[in-house]
């Protein structure tokens, strides 16, 4: 089936759409929220700034607002097929929200372990309302993942972090969509890197359709183990989604960067926030801070001769309202309910 095709008036679920290239057979039970088939939006302001055609892959348009849904439909469908009754993950927020939603849909239980005080409010709200058990760990993401891996070794709970191959399989479909939309014409793909599952997935997807764009991965400066070549014990960044010091897909991500003649580089928090504001104020696209790392990296390091560029915007801005409210150039003007002050507030000098 092709993009835009509908079944029962609905978009085709991701596993249906790409079944031939995913490890699912006809008749397997599917847990879907109609993920995937996300827009690829032209970015005229960015294109002008970098002197190339820049498009944004809007992964925030997925049902729970991030790219995680591509992998989660596969991971949870496979878990249900295999008789699982519970799933678990460590998360900086988006994996938790997605796991919680798909588990709710499947009617199985979900537990998530998140770093205390370090997940954005929107993600916490999602995870809670979907009915997952939320464990707030006095520790960071890397510690949470280590503990959860140990836990599943002795309990019948399916781990749905990106160590789970079904996650990578599902997420590679974003590369298929980019390939279809651009007819295989792409020079570079800019992408934020945290636990490094997504860059791994894109490279797998591109290879499967015979494409080899440069993969330009970007980590936050305070959480850049792949750039520094060593584990970061105390990762710190405003982009809480990628506050990770020891990515599980380390080797795969380095291979993706090297094999594609790309690179993994660092961007500072202020560069991330500048790109975050620019996307919202000039392109009309509100993504979450981690997603803006892809654009921050493109602006910082340039296009390296690329003519066709895609930046992956991994998650929706509404996920993290606190950061948007704390870092913007807008204004809120208090005003009494009278015409004089209203005229002044609307029309006066800012
Ligand atoms: N962007 C967003 C919005 C994310 O939530 C993540 C990862 C990434 C980028 C990085 O992707 O880990 O595959 O390299 N979030 C995970 C989570 C860690 O728990 O939600 P990655």
mmCIF file of C-alpha atoms and ligand atoms in Angstrom:
data_model
loop_
_atom_site.group_PDB
_atom_site.id
_atom_site.type_symbol
_atom_site.label_atom_id
_atom_site.label_comp_id
_atom_site.label_asym_id
_atom_site.label_seq_id
_atom_site.Cartn_x
_atom_site.Cartn_y
_atom_site.Cartn_z
ATOM 1 C CA UNK A 1 0.000 0.000 0.000
ATOM 2 C CA UNK A 2 1.167 3.513 -0.573
ATOM 3 C CA UNK A 3 1.109 6.556 1.630
ATOM 4 C CA UNK A 4 -2.265 8.200 1.903
ATOM 5 C CA UNK A 5 -4.123 5.003 1.111
ATOM 6 C CA UNK A 6 -6.897 4.360 3.594
ATOM 7 C CA UNK A 7 -8.644 1.361 5.121
ATOM 8 C CA UNK A 8 -12.072 1.934 6.675
ATOM 9 C CA UNK A 9 -11.427 5.642 6.244
ATOM 10 C CA UNK A 10 -8.254 5.286 8.312
ATOM 11 C CA UNK A 11 -4.555 5.502 7.485
ATOM 12 C CA UNK A 12 -2.837 2.196 7.063
ATOM 13 C CA UNK A 13 -1.077 0.994 10.229
ATOM 14 C CA UNK A 14 2.694 0.986 9.940
ATOM 15 C CA UNK A 15 3.070 -2.803 10.099
ATOM 16 C CA UNK A 16 0.441 -3.243 7.348
ATOM 17 C CA UNK A 17 2.080 -0.676 5.158
ATOM 18 C CA UNK A 18 5.554 -2.199 5.344
ATOM 19 C CA UNK A 19 4.714 -5.806 6.181
ATOM 20 C CA UNK A 20 6.984 -7.215 3.483
ATOM 21 C CA UNK A 21 9.998 -5.669 5.199
ATOM 22 C CA UNK A 22 9.022 -6.293 8.827
ATOM 23 C CA UNK A 23 9.143 -9.490 10.906
ATOM 24 C CA UNK A 24 5.363 -9.993 11.000
ATOM 25 C CA UNK A 25 3.199 -12.490 9.144
ATOM 26 C CA UNK A 26 -0.340 -12.094 7.824
ATOM 27 C CA UNK A 27 -2.702 -12.818 10.670
ATOM 28 C CA UNK A 28 -0.329 -11.772 13.471
ATOM 29 C CA UNK A 29 -2.205 -9.653 16.009
ATOM 30 C CA UNK A 30 -1.352 -5.984 15.523
ATOM 31 C CA UNK A 31 -1.336 -3.380 18.252
ATOM 32 C CA UNK A 32 -1.601 -0.126 16.338
ATOM 33 C CA UNK A 33 -2.604 3.490 16.856
ATOM 34 C CA UNK A 34 -2.107 4.308 13.158
ATOM 35 C CA UNK A 35 1.472 5.409 13.581
ATOM 36 C CA UNK A 36 3.856 6.368 10.790
ATOM 37 C CA UNK A 37 3.100 8.038 7.439
ATOM 38 C CA UNK A 38 4.308 11.311 8.940
ATOM 39 C CA UNK A 39 4.691 14.503 6.895
ATOM 40 C CA UNK A 40 7.905 15.683 5.279
ATOM 41 C CA UNK A 41 7.705 19.456 5.420
ATOM 42 C CA UNK A 42 9.786 21.888 3.381
ATOM 43 C CA UNK A 43 11.651 24.429 5.522
ATOM 44 C CA UNK A 44 12.127 27.551 3.374
ATOM 45 C CA UNK A 45 13.896 29.663 5.971
ATOM 46 C CA UNK A 46 16.366 26.935 6.885
ATOM 47 C CA UNK A 47 16.891 26.134 3.215
ATOM 48 C CA UNK A 48 17.883 29.722 2.572
ATOM 49 C CA UNK A 49 20.149 29.794 5.608
ATOM 50 C CA UNK A 50 22.135 26.701 4.624
ATOM 51 C CA UNK A 51 21.925 27.055 0.831
ATOM 52 C CA UNK A 52 20.296 23.666 0.239
ATOM 53 C CA UNK A 53 16.813 22.157 0.209
ATOM 54 C CA UNK A 54 15.967 21.321 3.796
ATOM 55 C CA UNK A 55 12.936 19.275 4.792
ATOM 56 C CA UNK A 56 11.682 18.329 8.229
ATOM 57 C CA UNK A 57 10.468 14.793 8.971
ATOM 58 C CA UNK A 58 7.690 15.484 11.448
ATOM 59 C CA UNK A 59 7.814 12.537 13.795
ATOM 60 C CA UNK A 60 5.845 14.501 16.356
ATOM 61 C CA UNK A 61 2.831 13.741 14.157
ATOM 62 C CA UNK A 62 2.832 10.156 15.437
ATOM 63 C CA UNK A 63 -0.027 9.220 17.821
ATOM 64 C CA UNK A 64 1.870 9.822 21.065
ATOM 65 C CA UNK A 65 3.862 12.691 19.609
ATOM 66 C CA UNK A 66 7.206 11.031 18.941
ATOM 67 C CA UNK A 67 8.996 8.588 16.623
ATOM 68 C CA UNK A 68 8.914 5.962 19.357
ATOM 69 C CA UNK A 69 5.492 4.803 18.145
ATOM 70 C CA UNK A 70 7.045 3.224 15.041
ATOM 71 C CA UNK A 71 9.130 0.909 17.169
ATOM 72 C CA UNK A 72 6.504 0.457 19.834
ATOM 73 C CA UNK A 73 3.787 -0.844 17.510
ATOM 74 C CA UNK A 74 6.270 -3.571 16.544
ATOM 75 C CA UNK A 75 7.640 -4.269 20.033
ATOM 76 C CA UNK A 76 4.196 -4.475 21.664
ATOM 77 C CA UNK A 77 2.620 -6.423 18.782
ATOM 78 C CA UNK A 78 5.435 -8.980 19.022
ATOM 79 C CA UNK A 79 5.112 -9.126 22.818
ATOM 80 C CA UNK A 80 1.371 -9.796 22.552
ATOM 81 C CA UNK A 81 1.925 -12.379 19.812
ATOM 82 C CA UNK A 82 4.342 -14.157 22.147
ATOM 83 C CA UNK A 83 1.882 -14.125 25.024
ATOM 84 C CA UNK A 84 3.402 -11.372 27.157
ATOM 85 C CA UNK A 85 1.276 -9.785 29.865
ATOM 86 C CA UNK A 86 3.585 -6.904 30.757
ATOM 87 C CA UNK A 87 6.146 -4.564 29.230
ATOM 88 C CA UNK A 88 8.730 -2.333 30.853
ATOM 89 C CA UNK A 89 11.237 0.324 29.840
ATOM 90 C CA UNK A 90 13.664 2.863 31.177
ATOM 91 C CA UNK A 91 12.987 6.232 29.631
ATOM 92 C CA UNK A 92 13.704 9.914 29.430
ATOM 93 C CA UNK A 93 9.968 10.246 28.718
ATOM 94 C CA UNK A 94 8.958 9.482 25.154
ATOM 95 C CA UNK A 95 9.547 5.747 25.207
ATOM 96 C CA UNK A 96 7.548 5.680 28.450
ATOM 97 C CA UNK A 97 4.621 7.574 26.919
ATOM 98 C CA UNK A 98 4.619 5.362 23.843
ATOM 99 C CA UNK A 99 4.966 2.083 25.765
ATOM 100 C CA UNK A 100 2.156 3.171 28.094
ATOM 101 C CA UNK A 101 -0.166 3.983 25.187
ATOM 102 C CA UNK A 102 0.465 0.768 23.245
ATOM 103 C CA UNK A 103 0.220 -1.344 26.404
ATOM 104 C CA UNK A 104 -3.117 0.318 27.203
ATOM 105 C CA UNK A 105 -4.293 -0.430 23.681
ATOM 106 C CA UNK A 106 -3.189 -4.059 24.030
ATOM 107 C CA UNK A 107 -4.722 -4.451 27.464
ATOM 108 C CA UNK A 108 -1.455 -5.450 29.105
ATOM 109 C CA UNK A 109 0.381 -3.795 31.970
ATOM 110 C CA UNK A 110 3.256 -1.364 31.640
ATOM 111 C CA UNK A 111 5.885 -0.107 34.039
ATOM 112 C CA UNK A 112 8.353 2.662 33.276
ATOM 113 C CA UNK A 113 11.445 3.777 35.132
ATOM 114 C CA UNK A 114 12.280 7.433 34.654
ATOM 115 C CA UNK A 115 15.029 9.661 36.048
ATOM 116 C CA UNK A 116 13.577 11.644 38.945
ATOM 117 C CA UNK A 117 12.772 15.250 38.059
ATOM 118 C CA UNK A 118 14.229 14.916 34.555
ATOM 119 C CA UNK A 119 11.275 14.084 32.365
ATOM 120 C CA UNK A 120 9.144 16.726 30.691
ATOM 121 C CA UNK A 121 5.640 17.291 32.042
ATOM 122 C CA UNK A 122 3.763 16.365 28.870
ATOM 123 C CA UNK A 123 5.456 12.962 28.776
ATOM 124 C CA UNK A 124 4.721 12.303 32.436
ATOM 125 C CA UNK A 125 1.082 13.296 31.899
ATOM 126 C CA UNK A 126 0.775 10.875 28.975
ATOM 127 C CA UNK A 127 2.376 7.990 30.808
ATOM 128 C CA UNK A 128 0.145 8.451 33.847
ATOM 129 C CA UNK A 129 -3.125 8.878 31.983
ATOM 130 C CA UNK A 130 -2.449 5.705 29.990
ATOM 131 C CA UNK A 131 -2.286 3.892 33.312
ATOM 132 C CA UNK A 132 1.355 2.821 33.442
ATOM 133 C CA UNK A 133 3.143 2.345 36.725
ATOM 134 C CA UNK A 134 5.707 5.133 36.920
ATOM 135 C CA UNK A 135 8.829 4.540 38.982
ATOM 136 C CA UNK A 136 10.813 7.698 39.599
ATOM 137 C CA UNK A 137 14.423 6.630 40.037
ATOM 138 C CA UNK A 138 16.869 8.541 42.188
ATOM 139 C CA UNK A 139 19.373 8.221 39.368
ATOM 140 C CA UNK A 140 19.789 8.931 35.675
ATOM 141 C CA UNK A 141 18.575 7.174 32.509
ATOM 142 C CA UNK A 142 21.675 5.019 32.182
ATOM 143 C CA UNK A 143 21.235 3.647 35.689
ATOM 144 C CA UNK A 144 17.526 3.080 35.025
ATOM 145 C CA UNK A 145 18.316 1.063 31.908
ATOM 146 C CA UNK A 146 20.938 -1.019 33.664
ATOM 147 C CA UNK A 147 18.495 -1.877 36.455
ATOM 148 C CA UNK A 148 15.644 -2.660 34.114
ATOM 149 C CA UNK A 149 17.816 -4.999 32.028
ATOM 150 C CA UNK A 150 18.748 -6.846 35.190
ATOM 151 C CA UNK A 151 15.109 -6.992 36.275
ATOM 152 C CA UNK A 152 13.811 -8.567 33.054
ATOM 153 C CA UNK A 153 16.477 -11.261 33.250
ATOM 154 C CA UNK A 154 14.578 -12.810 36.150
ATOM 155 C CA UNK A 155 10.949 -11.789 35.487
ATOM 156 C CA UNK A 156 8.520 -12.493 32.632
ATOM 157 C CA UNK A 157 8.323 -8.893 31.462
ATOM 158 C CA UNK A 158 9.227 -7.759 27.943
ATOM 159 C CA UNK A 159 11.798 -4.996 27.692
ATOM 160 C CA UNK A 160 10.740 -2.428 25.086
ATOM 161 C CA UNK A 161 13.803 -0.200 25.063
ATOM 162 C CA UNK A 162 15.749 -0.061 21.806
ATOM 163 C CA UNK A 163 17.820 -3.093 22.840
ATOM 164 C CA UNK A 164 14.641 -4.837 21.638
ATOM 165 C CA UNK A 165 15.191 -5.591 17.916
ATOM 166 C CA UNK A 166 11.524 -4.958 17.106
ATOM 167 C CA UNK A 167 12.035 -1.309 18.085
ATOM 168 C CA UNK A 168 14.803 -0.906 15.502
ATOM 169 C CA UNK A 169 12.797 -2.781 12.885
ATOM 170 C CA UNK A 170 9.809 -0.493 13.376
ATOM 171 C CA UNK A 171 11.815 2.705 13.420
ATOM 172 C CA UNK A 172 13.620 1.883 10.165
ATOM 173 C CA UNK A 173 10.308 2.543 8.383
ATOM 174 C CA UNK A 174 10.906 6.280 8.684
ATOM 175 C CA UNK A 175 13.779 5.830 6.220
ATOM 176 C CA UNK A 176 11.412 4.001 3.855
ATOM 177 C CA UNK A 177 9.008 6.934 3.974
ATOM 178 C CA UNK A 178 11.768 9.466 3.315
ATOM 179 C CA UNK A 179 12.989 7.343 0.439
ATOM 180 C CA UNK A 180 9.500 7.143 -1.087
ATOM 181 C CA UNK A 181 8.801 10.843 -0.650
ATOM 182 C CA UNK A 182 12.099 11.938 -2.221
ATOM 183 C CA UNK A 183 12.393 9.168 -4.788
ATOM 184 C CA UNK A 184 15.677 8.099 -3.251
ATOM 185 C CA UNK A 185 17.245 11.548 -3.664
ATOM 186 C CA UNK A 186 18.801 12.498 -0.331
ATOM 187 C CA UNK A 187 22.332 13.660 0.480
ATOM 188 C CA UNK A 188 22.235 14.057 4.246
ATOM 189 C CA UNK A 189 19.994 13.241 7.184
ATOM 190 C CA UNK A 190 20.430 15.202 10.429
ATOM 191 C CA UNK A 191 19.243 13.467 13.567
ATOM 192 C CA UNK A 192 19.489 13.865 17.345
ATOM 193 C CA UNK A 193 21.267 11.011 19.137
ATOM 194 C CA UNK A 194 20.572 9.792 22.658
ATOM 195 C CA UNK A 195 20.431 6.075 23.264
ATOM 196 C CA UNK A 196 21.374 5.804 19.570
ATOM 197 C CA UNK A 197 18.559 3.491 18.489
ATOM 198 C CA UNK A 198 17.090 5.857 15.948
ATOM 199 C CA UNK A 199 20.237 6.592 13.943
ATOM 200 C CA UNK A 200 20.805 2.814 13.906
ATOM 201 C CA UNK A 201 17.276 2.316 12.581
ATOM 202 C CA UNK A 202 17.536 4.922 9.813
ATOM 203 C CA UNK A 203 20.779 3.431 8.564
ATOM 204 C CA UNK A 204 19.238 -0.049 8.460
ATOM 205 C CA UNK A 205 16.204 1.325 6.614
ATOM 206 C CA UNK A 206 18.245 3.277 4.079
ATOM 207 C CA UNK A 207 20.481 0.283 3.369
ATOM 208 C CA UNK A 208 17.443 -1.891 2.777
ATOM 209 C CA UNK A 209 16.205 0.459 0.055
ATOM 210 C CA UNK A 210 19.669 0.930 -1.422
ATOM 211 C CA UNK A 211 20.225 4.504 -0.220
ATOM 212 C CA UNK A 212 23.269 5.895 1.545
ATOM 213 C CA UNK A 213 22.753 9.501 2.636
ATOM 214 C CA UNK A 214 25.317 10.904 5.073
ATOM 215 C CA UNK A 215 23.995 10.423 8.584
ATOM 216 C CA UNK A 216 24.817 13.463 10.671
ATOM 217 C CA UNK A 217 24.038 12.679 14.301
ATOM 218 C CA UNK A 218 24.028 15.312 17.012
ATOM 219 C CA UNK A 219 24.390 14.932 20.754
ATOM 220 C CA UNK A 220 24.066 17.627 23.399
ATOM 221 C CA UNK A 221 27.500 18.845 24.508
ATOM 222 C CA UNK A 222 26.923 17.799 28.132
ATOM 223 C CA UNK A 223 25.716 14.356 27.081
ATOM 224 C CA UNK A 224 28.004 13.474 24.175
ATOM 225 C CA UNK A 225 29.649 10.119 24.898
ATOM 226 C CA UNK A 226 29.859 9.181 21.207
ATOM 227 C CA UNK A 227 31.672 12.417 20.406
ATOM 228 C CA UNK A 228 34.041 12.163 23.349
ATOM 229 C CA UNK A 229 34.596 8.441 22.921
ATOM 230 C CA UNK A 230 33.868 7.706 26.567
ATOM 231 C CA UNK A 231 30.926 7.175 28.889
ATOM 232 C CA UNK A 232 29.612 10.397 30.457
ATOM 233 C CA UNK A 233 28.837 9.599 34.089
ATOM 234 C CA UNK A 234 26.769 12.704 34.815
ATOM 235 C CA UNK A 235 25.104 13.748 31.550
ATOM 236 C CA UNK A 236 23.438 17.170 31.575
ATOM 237 C CA UNK A 237 21.420 19.038 28.966
ATOM 238 C CA UNK A 238 18.295 21.129 28.600
ATOM 239 C CA UNK A 239 17.224 18.546 25.996
ATOM 240 C CA UNK A 240 16.086 16.031 28.621
ATOM 241 C CA UNK A 241 15.126 13.406 26.003
ATOM 242 C CA UNK A 242 18.789 12.921 25.079
ATOM 243 C CA UNK A 243 20.303 13.260 28.554
ATOM 244 C CA UNK A 244 22.129 9.936 28.168
ATOM 245 C CA UNK A 245 25.737 9.099 28.968
ATOM 246 C CA UNK A 246 26.067 5.480 27.868
ATOM 247 C CA UNK A 247 23.964 4.673 24.787
ATOM 248 C CA UNK A 248 23.057 1.009 24.277
ATOM 249 C CA UNK A 249 23.383 1.253 20.495
ATOM 250 C CA UNK A 250 26.873 2.768 20.741
ATOM 251 C CA UNK A 251 28.609 0.458 18.229
ATOM 252 C CA UNK A 252 25.700 0.492 15.780
ATOM 253 C CA UNK A 253 25.535 4.293 15.824
ATOM 254 C CA UNK A 254 29.264 4.675 15.213
ATOM 255 C CA UNK A 255 29.016 2.175 12.357
ATOM 256 C CA UNK A 256 26.081 4.094 10.853
ATOM 257 C CA UNK A 257 28.022 7.352 10.970
ATOM 258 C CA UNK A 258 31.201 5.834 9.552
ATOM 259 C CA UNK A 259 29.613 3.666 6.871
ATOM 260 C CA UNK A 260 27.490 6.573 5.616
ATOM 261 C CA UNK A 261 30.535 8.917 5.568
ATOM 262 C CA UNK A 262 28.684 10.979 8.140
ATOM 263 C CA UNK A 263 29.619 11.998 11.672
ATOM 264 C CA UNK A 264 28.380 12.343 15.212
ATOM 265 C CA UNK A 265 29.031 15.778 16.653
ATOM 266 C CA UNK A 266 28.053 17.930 19.611
ATOM 267 C CA UNK A 267 25.842 21.001 19.908
ATOM 268 C CA UNK A 268 25.569 23.196 22.992
ATOM 269 C CA UNK A 269 22.375 23.814 24.924
ATOM 270 C CA UNK A 270 22.289 27.413 23.709
ATOM 271 C CA UNK A 271 22.620 26.239 20.096
ATOM 272 C CA UNK A 272 19.809 23.724 20.681
ATOM 273 C CA UNK A 273 17.578 26.409 22.184
ATOM 274 C CA UNK A 274 18.337 28.846 19.348
ATOM 275 C CA UNK A 275 17.308 26.213 16.776
ATOM 276 C CA UNK A 276 14.243 25.361 18.898
ATOM 277 C CA UNK A 277 13.106 29.018 18.805
ATOM 278 C CA UNK A 278 13.987 29.438 15.140
ATOM 279 C CA UNK A 279 11.943 26.409 14.083
ATOM 280 C CA UNK A 280 8.937 27.654 16.013
ATOM 281 C CA UNK A 281 9.171 31.339 15.146
ATOM 282 C CA UNK A 282 10.335 31.146 11.503
ATOM 283 C CA UNK A 283 9.127 27.775 10.227
ATOM 284 C CA UNK A 284 5.986 27.493 12.358
ATOM 285 C CA UNK A 285 7.124 24.153 13.710
ATOM 286 C CA UNK A 286 7.133 23.545 17.454
ATOM 287 C CA UNK A 287 9.267 20.522 18.276
ATOM 288 C CA UNK A 288 10.767 19.461 21.550
ATOM 289 C CA UNK A 289 14.287 20.654 22.438
ATOM 290 C CA UNK A 290 16.031 17.329 21.720
ATOM 291 C CA UNK A 291 14.566 17.347 18.220
ATOM 292 C CA UNK A 292 16.003 20.795 17.559
ATOM 293 C CA UNK A 293 19.501 19.328 18.022
ATOM 294 C CA UNK A 294 19.264 18.072 14.426
ATOM 295 C CA UNK A 295 18.732 21.601 13.130
ATOM 296 C CA UNK A 296 21.244 23.113 15.565
ATOM 297 C CA UNK A 297 23.841 20.731 14.180
ATOM 298 C CA UNK A 298 23.017 21.551 10.579
ATOM 299 C CA UNK A 299 23.298 25.278 11.292
ATOM 300 C CA UNK A 300 26.537 24.864 13.238
ATOM 301 C CA UNK A 301 28.434 22.521 10.937
ATOM 302 C CA UNK A 302 26.836 23.323 7.580
ATOM 303 C CA UNK A 303 25.608 21.123 4.787
ATOM 304 C CA UNK A 304 29.003 19.813 3.576
ATOM 305 C CA UNK A 305 27.969 20.136 -0.050
ATOM 306 C CA UNK A 306 24.648 18.363 0.447
ATOM 307 C CA UNK A 307 21.790 19.623 -1.709
ATOM 308 C CA UNK A 308 18.908 17.591 -0.347
ATOM 309 C CA UNK A 309 18.754 17.460 3.428
ATOM 310 C CA UNK A 310 16.250 16.045 5.893
ATOM 311 C CA UNK A 311 16.259 16.984 9.574
ATOM 312 C CA UNK A 312 14.361 14.565 11.779
ATOM 313 C CA UNK A 313 12.128 16.341 14.287
ATOM 314 C CA UNK A 314 11.706 13.448 16.681
ATOM 315 C CA UNK A 315 9.072 14.806 19.050
ATOM 316 C CA UNK A 316 6.354 17.393 19.417
ATOM 317 C CA UNK A 317 6.880 20.674 21.260
ATOM 318 C CA UNK A 318 3.874 20.214 23.526
ATOM 319 C CA UNK A 319 5.755 17.391 25.214
ATOM 320 C CA UNK A 320 7.827 19.937 27.096
ATOM 321 C CA UNK A 321 5.895 23.143 27.746
ATOM 322 C CA UNK A 322 8.172 24.209 30.631
ATOM 323 C CA UNK A 323 11.193 24.617 28.369
ATOM 324 C CA UNK A 324 9.204 26.559 25.761
ATOM 325 C CA UNK A 325 7.829 28.893 28.408
ATOM 326 C CA UNK A 326 11.269 29.404 29.950
ATOM 327 C CA UNK A 327 13.075 30.070 26.645
ATOM 328 C CA UNK A 328 11.226 32.230 24.128
ATOM 329 C CA UNK A 329 11.201 35.717 22.675
ATOM 330 C CA UNK A 330 7.456 36.185 23.096
ATOM 331 C CA UNK A 331 5.653 38.184 25.724
ATOM 332 C CA UNK A 332 2.614 38.006 27.947
ATOM 333 C CA UNK A 333 1.185 41.454 28.665
ATOM 334 C CA UNK A 334 -1.121 41.750 31.676
ATOM 335 C CA UNK A 335 -4.080 44.018 30.965
ATOM 336 C CA UNK A 336 -7.207 45.287 32.744
ATOM 337 C CA UNK A 337 -10.552 44.825 30.921
ATOM 338 C CA UNK A 338 -10.721 48.367 29.519
ATOM 339 C CA UNK A 339 -10.320 49.723 25.975
ATOM 340 C CA UNK A 340 -7.482 52.198 26.634
ATOM 341 C CA UNK A 341 -5.054 49.688 28.119
ATOM 342 C CA UNK A 342 -6.090 47.073 25.535
ATOM 343 C CA UNK A 343 -5.327 49.452 22.670
ATOM 344 C CA UNK A 344 -2.007 50.247 24.221
ATOM 345 C CA UNK A 345 -1.223 46.561 24.836
ATOM 346 C CA UNK A 346 -2.122 45.524 21.277
ATOM 347 C CA UNK A 347 -0.808 48.486 19.308
ATOM 348 C CA UNK A 348 1.768 50.206 21.514
ATOM 349 C CA UNK A 349 5.543 49.772 21.300
ATOM 350 C CA UNK A 350 6.599 46.450 22.748
HETATM 351 N N1 LIG B 1 14.565 12.773 20.276
HETATM 352 C C1 LIG B 1 13.644 12.510 21.193
HETATM 353 C C2 LIG B 1 12.459 13.411 21.281
HETATM 354 C C3 LIG B 1 13.770 11.395 22.056
HETATM 355 O O1 LIG B 1 12.833 11.138 22.956
HETATM 356 C C4 LIG B 1 14.923 10.588 21.939
HETATM 357 C C5 LIG B 1 15.125 9.438 22.818
HETATM 358 C C6 LIG B 1 15.859 10.909 20.947
HETATM 359 C C7 LIG B 1 15.653 12.009 20.133
HETATM 360 C C8 LIG B 1 17.071 10.099 20.727
HETATM 361 O O2 LIG B 1 16.794 8.900 20.095
HETATM 362 O O3 LIG B 1 17.661 7.381 21.822
HETATM 363 O O4 LIG B 1 17.120 6.562 19.550
HETATM 364 O O5 LIG B 1 19.084 8.052 19.927
HETATM 365 N N2 LIG B 1 14.387 9.173 23.811
HETATM 366 C C9 LIG B 1 14.471 7.951 24.636
HETATM 367 C C10 LIG B 1 13.302 7.880 25.604
HETATM 368 C C11 LIG B 1 15.786 7.730 25.244
HETATM 369 O O6 LIG B 1 13.435 7.241 26.658
HETATM 370 O O7 LIG B 1 12.256 8.417 25.304
HETATM 371 P P1 LIG B 1 17.717 7.643 20.347
#
